[in-house]
Short mmCIF file of C-alpha atoms in Angstrom, two decimals:
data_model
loop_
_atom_site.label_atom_id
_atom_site.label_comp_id
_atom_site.label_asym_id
_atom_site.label_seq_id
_atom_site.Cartn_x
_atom_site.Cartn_y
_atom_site.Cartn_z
CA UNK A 1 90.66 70.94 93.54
CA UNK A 2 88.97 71.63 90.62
CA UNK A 3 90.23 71.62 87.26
CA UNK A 4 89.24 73.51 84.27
CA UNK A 5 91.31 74.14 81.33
CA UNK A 6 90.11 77.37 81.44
CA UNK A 7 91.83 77.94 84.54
CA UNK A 8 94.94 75.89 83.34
CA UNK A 9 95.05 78.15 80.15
CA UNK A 10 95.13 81.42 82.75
CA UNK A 11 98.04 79.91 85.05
CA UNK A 12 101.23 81.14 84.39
CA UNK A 13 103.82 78.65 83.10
CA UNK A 14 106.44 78.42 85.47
CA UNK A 15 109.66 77.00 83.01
CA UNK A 16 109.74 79.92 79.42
CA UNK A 17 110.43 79.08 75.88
CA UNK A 18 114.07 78.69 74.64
CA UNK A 19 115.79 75.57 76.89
CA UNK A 20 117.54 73.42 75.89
CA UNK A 21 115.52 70.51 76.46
CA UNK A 22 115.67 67.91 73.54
CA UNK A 23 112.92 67.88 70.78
CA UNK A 24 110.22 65.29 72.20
CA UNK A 25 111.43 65.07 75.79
CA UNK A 26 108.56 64.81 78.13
CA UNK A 27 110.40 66.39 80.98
CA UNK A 28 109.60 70.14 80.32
CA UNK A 29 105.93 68.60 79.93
CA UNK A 30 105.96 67.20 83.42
CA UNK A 31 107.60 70.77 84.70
CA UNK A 32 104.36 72.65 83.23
CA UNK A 33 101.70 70.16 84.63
CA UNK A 34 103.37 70.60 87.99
CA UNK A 35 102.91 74.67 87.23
CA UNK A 36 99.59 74.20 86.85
CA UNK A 37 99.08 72.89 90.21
CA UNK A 38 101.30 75.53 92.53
CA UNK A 39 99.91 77.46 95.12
CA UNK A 40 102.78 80.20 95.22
CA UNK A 41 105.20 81.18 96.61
CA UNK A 42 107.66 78.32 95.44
CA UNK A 43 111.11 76.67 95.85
CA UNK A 44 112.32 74.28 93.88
CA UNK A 45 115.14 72.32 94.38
CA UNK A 46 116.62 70.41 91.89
CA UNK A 47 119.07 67.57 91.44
CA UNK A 48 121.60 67.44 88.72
CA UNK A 49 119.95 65.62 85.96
CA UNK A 50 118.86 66.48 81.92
CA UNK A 51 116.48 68.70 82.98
CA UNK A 52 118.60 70.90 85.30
CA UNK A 53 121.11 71.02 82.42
CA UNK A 54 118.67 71.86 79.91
CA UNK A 55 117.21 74.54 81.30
CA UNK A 56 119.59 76.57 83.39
CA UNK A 57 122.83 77.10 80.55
CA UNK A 58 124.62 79.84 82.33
CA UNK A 59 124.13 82.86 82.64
CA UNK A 60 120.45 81.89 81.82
CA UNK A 61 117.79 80.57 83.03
CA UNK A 62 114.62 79.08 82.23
CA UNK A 63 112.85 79.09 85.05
CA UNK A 64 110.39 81.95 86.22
CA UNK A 65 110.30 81.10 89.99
CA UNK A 66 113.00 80.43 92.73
CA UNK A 67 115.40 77.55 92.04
CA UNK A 68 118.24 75.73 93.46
CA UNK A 69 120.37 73.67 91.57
CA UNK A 70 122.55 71.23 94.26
CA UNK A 71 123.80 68.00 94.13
CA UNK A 72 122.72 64.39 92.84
CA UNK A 73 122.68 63.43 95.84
CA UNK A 74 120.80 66.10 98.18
CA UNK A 75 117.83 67.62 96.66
CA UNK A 76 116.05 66.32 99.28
CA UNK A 77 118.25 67.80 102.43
CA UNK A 78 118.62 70.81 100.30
CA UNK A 79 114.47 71.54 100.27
CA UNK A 80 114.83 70.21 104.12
CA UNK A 81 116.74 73.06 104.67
CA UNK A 82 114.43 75.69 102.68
CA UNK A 83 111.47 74.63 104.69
CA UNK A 84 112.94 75.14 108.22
CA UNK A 85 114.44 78.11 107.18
CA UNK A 86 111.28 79.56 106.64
CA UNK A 87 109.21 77.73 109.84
CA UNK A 88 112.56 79.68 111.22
CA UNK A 89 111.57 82.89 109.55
CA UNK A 90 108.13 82.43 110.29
CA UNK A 91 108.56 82.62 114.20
CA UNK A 92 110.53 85.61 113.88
CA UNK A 93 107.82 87.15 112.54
CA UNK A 94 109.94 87.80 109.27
CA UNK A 95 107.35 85.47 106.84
CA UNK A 96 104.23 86.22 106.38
CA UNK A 97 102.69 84.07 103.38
CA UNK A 98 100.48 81.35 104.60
CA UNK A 99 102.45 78.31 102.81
CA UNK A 100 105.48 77.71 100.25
CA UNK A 101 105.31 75.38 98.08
CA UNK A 102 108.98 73.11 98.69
CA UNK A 103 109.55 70.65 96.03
CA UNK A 104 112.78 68.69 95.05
CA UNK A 105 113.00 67.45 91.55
CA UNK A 106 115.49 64.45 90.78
CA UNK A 107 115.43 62.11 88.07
CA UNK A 108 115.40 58.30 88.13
CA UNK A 109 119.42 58.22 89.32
CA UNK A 110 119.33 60.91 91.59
CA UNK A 111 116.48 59.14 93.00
CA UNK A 112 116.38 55.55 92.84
CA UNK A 113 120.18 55.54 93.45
CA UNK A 114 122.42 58.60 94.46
CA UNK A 115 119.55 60.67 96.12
CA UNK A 116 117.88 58.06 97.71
CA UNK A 117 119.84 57.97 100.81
CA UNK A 118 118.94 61.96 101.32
CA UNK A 119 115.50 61.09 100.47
CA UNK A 120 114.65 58.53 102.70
CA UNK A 121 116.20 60.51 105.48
CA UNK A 122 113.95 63.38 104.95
CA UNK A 123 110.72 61.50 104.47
CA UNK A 124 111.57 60.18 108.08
CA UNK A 125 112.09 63.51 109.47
CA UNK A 126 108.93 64.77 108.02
CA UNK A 127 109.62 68.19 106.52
CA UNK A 128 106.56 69.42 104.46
CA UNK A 129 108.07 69.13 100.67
CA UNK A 130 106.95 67.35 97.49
CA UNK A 131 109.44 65.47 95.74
CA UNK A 132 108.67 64.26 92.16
CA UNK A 133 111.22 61.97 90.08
CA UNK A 134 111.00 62.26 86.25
CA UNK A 135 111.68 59.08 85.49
CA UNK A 136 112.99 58.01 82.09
CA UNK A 137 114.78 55.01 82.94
CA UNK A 138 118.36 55.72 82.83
CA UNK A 139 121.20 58.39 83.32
CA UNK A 140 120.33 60.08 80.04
CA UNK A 141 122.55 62.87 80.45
CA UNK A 142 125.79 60.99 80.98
CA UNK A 143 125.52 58.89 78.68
CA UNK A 144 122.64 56.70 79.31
CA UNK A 145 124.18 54.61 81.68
CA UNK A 146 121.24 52.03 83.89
CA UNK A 147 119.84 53.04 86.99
CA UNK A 148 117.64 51.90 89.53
CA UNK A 149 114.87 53.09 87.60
CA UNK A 150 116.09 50.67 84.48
CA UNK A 151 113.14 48.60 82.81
CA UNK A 152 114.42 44.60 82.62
CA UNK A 153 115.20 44.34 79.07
CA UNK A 154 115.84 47.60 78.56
CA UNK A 155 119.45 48.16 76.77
CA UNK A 156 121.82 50.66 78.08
CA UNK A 157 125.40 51.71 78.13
CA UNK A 158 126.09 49.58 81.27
CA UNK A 159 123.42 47.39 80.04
CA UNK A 160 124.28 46.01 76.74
CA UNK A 161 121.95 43.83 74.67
CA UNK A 162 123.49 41.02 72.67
CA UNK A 163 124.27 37.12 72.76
CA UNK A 164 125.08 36.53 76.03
CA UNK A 165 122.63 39.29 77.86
CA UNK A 166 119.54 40.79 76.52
CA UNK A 167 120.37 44.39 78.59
CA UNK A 168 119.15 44.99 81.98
CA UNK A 169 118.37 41.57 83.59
CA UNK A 170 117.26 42.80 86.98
CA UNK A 171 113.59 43.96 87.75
CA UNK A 172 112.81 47.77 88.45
CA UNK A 173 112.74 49.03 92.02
CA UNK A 174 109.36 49.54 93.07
CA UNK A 175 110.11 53.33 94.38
CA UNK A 176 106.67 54.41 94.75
CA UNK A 177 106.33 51.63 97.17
CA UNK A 178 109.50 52.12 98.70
CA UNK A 179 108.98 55.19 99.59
CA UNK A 180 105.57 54.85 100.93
CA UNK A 181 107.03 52.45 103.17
CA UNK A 182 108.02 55.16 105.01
CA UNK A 183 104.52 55.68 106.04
CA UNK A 184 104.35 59.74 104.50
CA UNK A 185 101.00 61.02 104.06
CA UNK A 186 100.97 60.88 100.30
CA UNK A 187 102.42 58.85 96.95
CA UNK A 188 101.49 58.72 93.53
CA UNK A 189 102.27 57.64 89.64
CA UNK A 190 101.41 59.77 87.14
CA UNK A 191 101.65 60.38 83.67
CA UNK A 192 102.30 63.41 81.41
CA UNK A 193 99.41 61.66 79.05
CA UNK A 194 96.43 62.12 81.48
CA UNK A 195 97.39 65.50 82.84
CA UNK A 196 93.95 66.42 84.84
CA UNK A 197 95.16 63.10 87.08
CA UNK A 198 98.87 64.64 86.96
CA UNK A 199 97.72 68.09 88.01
CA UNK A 200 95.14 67.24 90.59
CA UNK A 201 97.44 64.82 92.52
CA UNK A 202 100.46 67.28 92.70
CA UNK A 203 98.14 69.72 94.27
CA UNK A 204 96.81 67.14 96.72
CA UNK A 205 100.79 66.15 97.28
CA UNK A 206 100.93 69.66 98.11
CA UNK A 207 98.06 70.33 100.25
CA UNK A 208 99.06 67.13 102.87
CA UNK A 209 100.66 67.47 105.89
CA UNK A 210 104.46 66.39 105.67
CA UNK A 211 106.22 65.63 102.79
CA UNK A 212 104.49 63.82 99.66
CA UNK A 213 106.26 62.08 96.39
CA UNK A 214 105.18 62.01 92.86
CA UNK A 215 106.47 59.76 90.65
CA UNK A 216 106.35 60.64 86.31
CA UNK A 217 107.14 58.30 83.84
CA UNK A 218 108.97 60.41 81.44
CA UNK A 219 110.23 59.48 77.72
CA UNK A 220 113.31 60.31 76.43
CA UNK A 221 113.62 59.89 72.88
CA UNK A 222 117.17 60.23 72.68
CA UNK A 223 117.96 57.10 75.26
CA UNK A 224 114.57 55.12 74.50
CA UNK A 225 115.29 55.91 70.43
CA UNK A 226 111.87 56.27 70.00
CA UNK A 227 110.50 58.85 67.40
CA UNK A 228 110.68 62.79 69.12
CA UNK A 229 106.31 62.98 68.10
CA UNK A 230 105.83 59.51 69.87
CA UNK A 231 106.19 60.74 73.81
CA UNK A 232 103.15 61.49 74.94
CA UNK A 233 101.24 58.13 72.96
CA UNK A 234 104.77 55.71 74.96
CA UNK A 235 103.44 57.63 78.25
CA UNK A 236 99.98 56.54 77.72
CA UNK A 237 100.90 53.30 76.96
CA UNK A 238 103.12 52.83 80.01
CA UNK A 239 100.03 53.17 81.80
CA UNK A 240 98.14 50.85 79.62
CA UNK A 241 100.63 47.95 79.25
CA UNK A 242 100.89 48.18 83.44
CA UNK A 243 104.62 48.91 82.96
CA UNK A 244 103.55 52.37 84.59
CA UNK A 245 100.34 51.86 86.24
CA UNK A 246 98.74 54.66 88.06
CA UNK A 247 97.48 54.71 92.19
CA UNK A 248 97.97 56.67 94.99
CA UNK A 249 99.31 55.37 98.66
CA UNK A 250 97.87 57.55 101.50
CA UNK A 251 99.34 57.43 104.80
CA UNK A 252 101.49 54.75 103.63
CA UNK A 253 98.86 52.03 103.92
CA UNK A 254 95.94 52.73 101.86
CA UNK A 255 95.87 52.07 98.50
CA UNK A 256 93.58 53.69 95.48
CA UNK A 257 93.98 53.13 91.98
CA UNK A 258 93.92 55.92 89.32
CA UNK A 259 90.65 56.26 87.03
CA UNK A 260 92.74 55.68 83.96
CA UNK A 261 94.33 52.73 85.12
CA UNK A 262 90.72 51.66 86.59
CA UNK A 263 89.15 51.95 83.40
CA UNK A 264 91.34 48.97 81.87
CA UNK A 265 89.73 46.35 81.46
CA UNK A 266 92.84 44.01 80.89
CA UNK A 267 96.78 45.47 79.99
CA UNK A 268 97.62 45.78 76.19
CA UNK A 269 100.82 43.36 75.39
CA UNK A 270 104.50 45.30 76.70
CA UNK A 271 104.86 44.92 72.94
CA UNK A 272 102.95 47.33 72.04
CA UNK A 273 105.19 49.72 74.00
CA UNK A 274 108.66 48.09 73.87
CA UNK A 275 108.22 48.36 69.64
CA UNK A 276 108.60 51.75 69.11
CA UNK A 277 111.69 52.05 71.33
CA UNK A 278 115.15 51.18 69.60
CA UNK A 279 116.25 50.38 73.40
CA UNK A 280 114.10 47.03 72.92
CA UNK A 281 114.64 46.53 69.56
CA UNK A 282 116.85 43.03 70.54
CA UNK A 283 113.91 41.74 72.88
CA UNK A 284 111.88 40.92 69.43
CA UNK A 285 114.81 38.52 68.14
CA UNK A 286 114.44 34.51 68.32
CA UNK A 287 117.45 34.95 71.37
CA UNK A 288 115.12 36.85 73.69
CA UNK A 289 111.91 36.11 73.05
CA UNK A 290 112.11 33.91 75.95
CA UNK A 291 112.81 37.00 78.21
CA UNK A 292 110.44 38.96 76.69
CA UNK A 293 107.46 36.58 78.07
CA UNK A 294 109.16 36.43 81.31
CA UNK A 295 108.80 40.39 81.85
CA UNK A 296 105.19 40.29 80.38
CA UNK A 297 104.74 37.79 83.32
CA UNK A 298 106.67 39.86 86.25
CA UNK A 299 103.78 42.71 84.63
CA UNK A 300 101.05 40.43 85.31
CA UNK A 301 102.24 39.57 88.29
CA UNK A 302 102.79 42.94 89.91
CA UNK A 303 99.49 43.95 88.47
CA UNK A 304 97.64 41.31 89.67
CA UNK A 305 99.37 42.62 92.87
CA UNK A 306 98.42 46.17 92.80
CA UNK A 307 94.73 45.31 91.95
CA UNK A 308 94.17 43.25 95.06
CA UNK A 309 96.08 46.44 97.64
CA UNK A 310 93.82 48.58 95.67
CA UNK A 311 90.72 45.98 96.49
CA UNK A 312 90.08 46.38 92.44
CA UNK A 313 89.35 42.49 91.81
#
């Protein structure tokens, strides 16, 4: 696929003017880079979350294309559904467009937690659908409560930082991994930052055969308490620390690493990231320090990691 920002600048933007979304949230960001990269028709399907929230205040609606709002926990079995419905249709003679576009939207809880049951079960059946996570690293709507998706270190509401624990203590599930596990023909990471990479991998995630998963880092300013104009610079550092790095898994086996992470030619310090979010603020205290260097090692250590599946040493 070729992209131009020409052509970017003539694609219509899917998600209008007037949400909800806060000031500085990189979700509504993510929604327009995955605009750019539709084929039409399209059904999204979308998980309970911030963004579903945000955008869809009844009786309004932000959205310009289809749009299902279901569950936390079956985005996935909902946009099962819409794409053998319309296999169903097609036989019948009673759909006639060449493709539709399926995706399921969750965030980091209704995918690394409540959704992942429905997820996994339909990456094994192997509808045809794209699922993308925003992921900005906690329940953020409810009250920014720790997920799955949780960076260690990272202070929550369930996660408190103090004497005795400096927040979440547990690493961050690998979902991209997880998922590719299931041997689907297409993963990725990507980044709001370096949107030609977003834009060109959604459309390859839609152009496989079977279903495909994006995964978007996504800041939230109002959990991370980071400043609103800061979200795009903490998304390109997430890729440039290796807290977010960027590849692709094809058929579940082969790994490729992403031009901007393959330009690096060694990870900036997590501090540079963790310091302009109030949710690490306690991690740059005598107390933690200490845990601090044990995450930048876990980093190193999962980079080092990636770099030899992606046969980049």
């Amino acid at each position: 696929m070729a992209t131009k920002l020409k052509d970017m600048l003539e694609t219509d933007e899917i998600l209008s003017s007037g949400h909800r979304m806060c000031a500085g949230c990189a979700a509504p960001v993510i929604v327009r880079l995955m605009g750019q990269a539709l084929r039409g028709p399209t059904i999204v399907c979308e998980a309970t979350g911030c963004l579903e929230v945000a955008t869809t205040i009844y009786p309004y609606t932000a959205w310009k294309i289809p749009w299902i709002h279901v569950a936390f926990e079956n985005a996935s079995a909902v946009a099962s559904g819409a794409f053998e419905a319309i296999e169903v249709m097609r036989e019948k003679g009673r759909y006639k467009d060449e493709h539709v576009d399926v995706i399921a939207i969750g965030g980091d809880g209704g995918t690394f937690d409540i959704g992942f049951g429905s997820l996994s079960g339909a990456l094994e059946r192997g509808h045809d659908f794209v699922y993308m996570v925003y992921d900005n690293g906690a329940y953020q709507n409810t009250g920014i409560q720790r997920s799955g998706g949780t960076f260690p270190g990272q202070e929550t509401t369930t996660s408190w930082a103090g004497s005795e624990l400096p927040g979440k203590t547990q690493r961050k599930k690998p979902i991209t991994e997880i998922v590719a596990a299931h041997k689907i023909p297409y993963a990725a990471t990507v980044s709001p930052y370096y949107w030609r990479d977003f834009i060109k991998k959604f459309r390859k995630a839609l152009e496989v055969d079977g279903p495909a998963f994006i995964h978007a880092i996504s800041p939230c300013p109002r959990g991370w308490r980071s400043e609103s104009s800061k979200s795009i610079e903490l998304a390109k550092l997430a890729v440039e620390t290796g807290m977010h790095p960027l590849y692709e898994i094809v058929d579940g086996e082969e790994y490729v690493m992403s031009t901007p992470s393959k330009r690096l030619k060694e990870l900036k310090p997590i501090e540079e990231y963790m310091k302009p979010q109030g949710q690490f603020k306690h991690l740059f205290t005598d107390r933690w320090e200490d845990f601090r260097e044990q995450i930048q090692e876990w980093v190193n250590e999962d980079w080092e990691l990636l770099k030899k599946k992606c046969a980049e040493e």
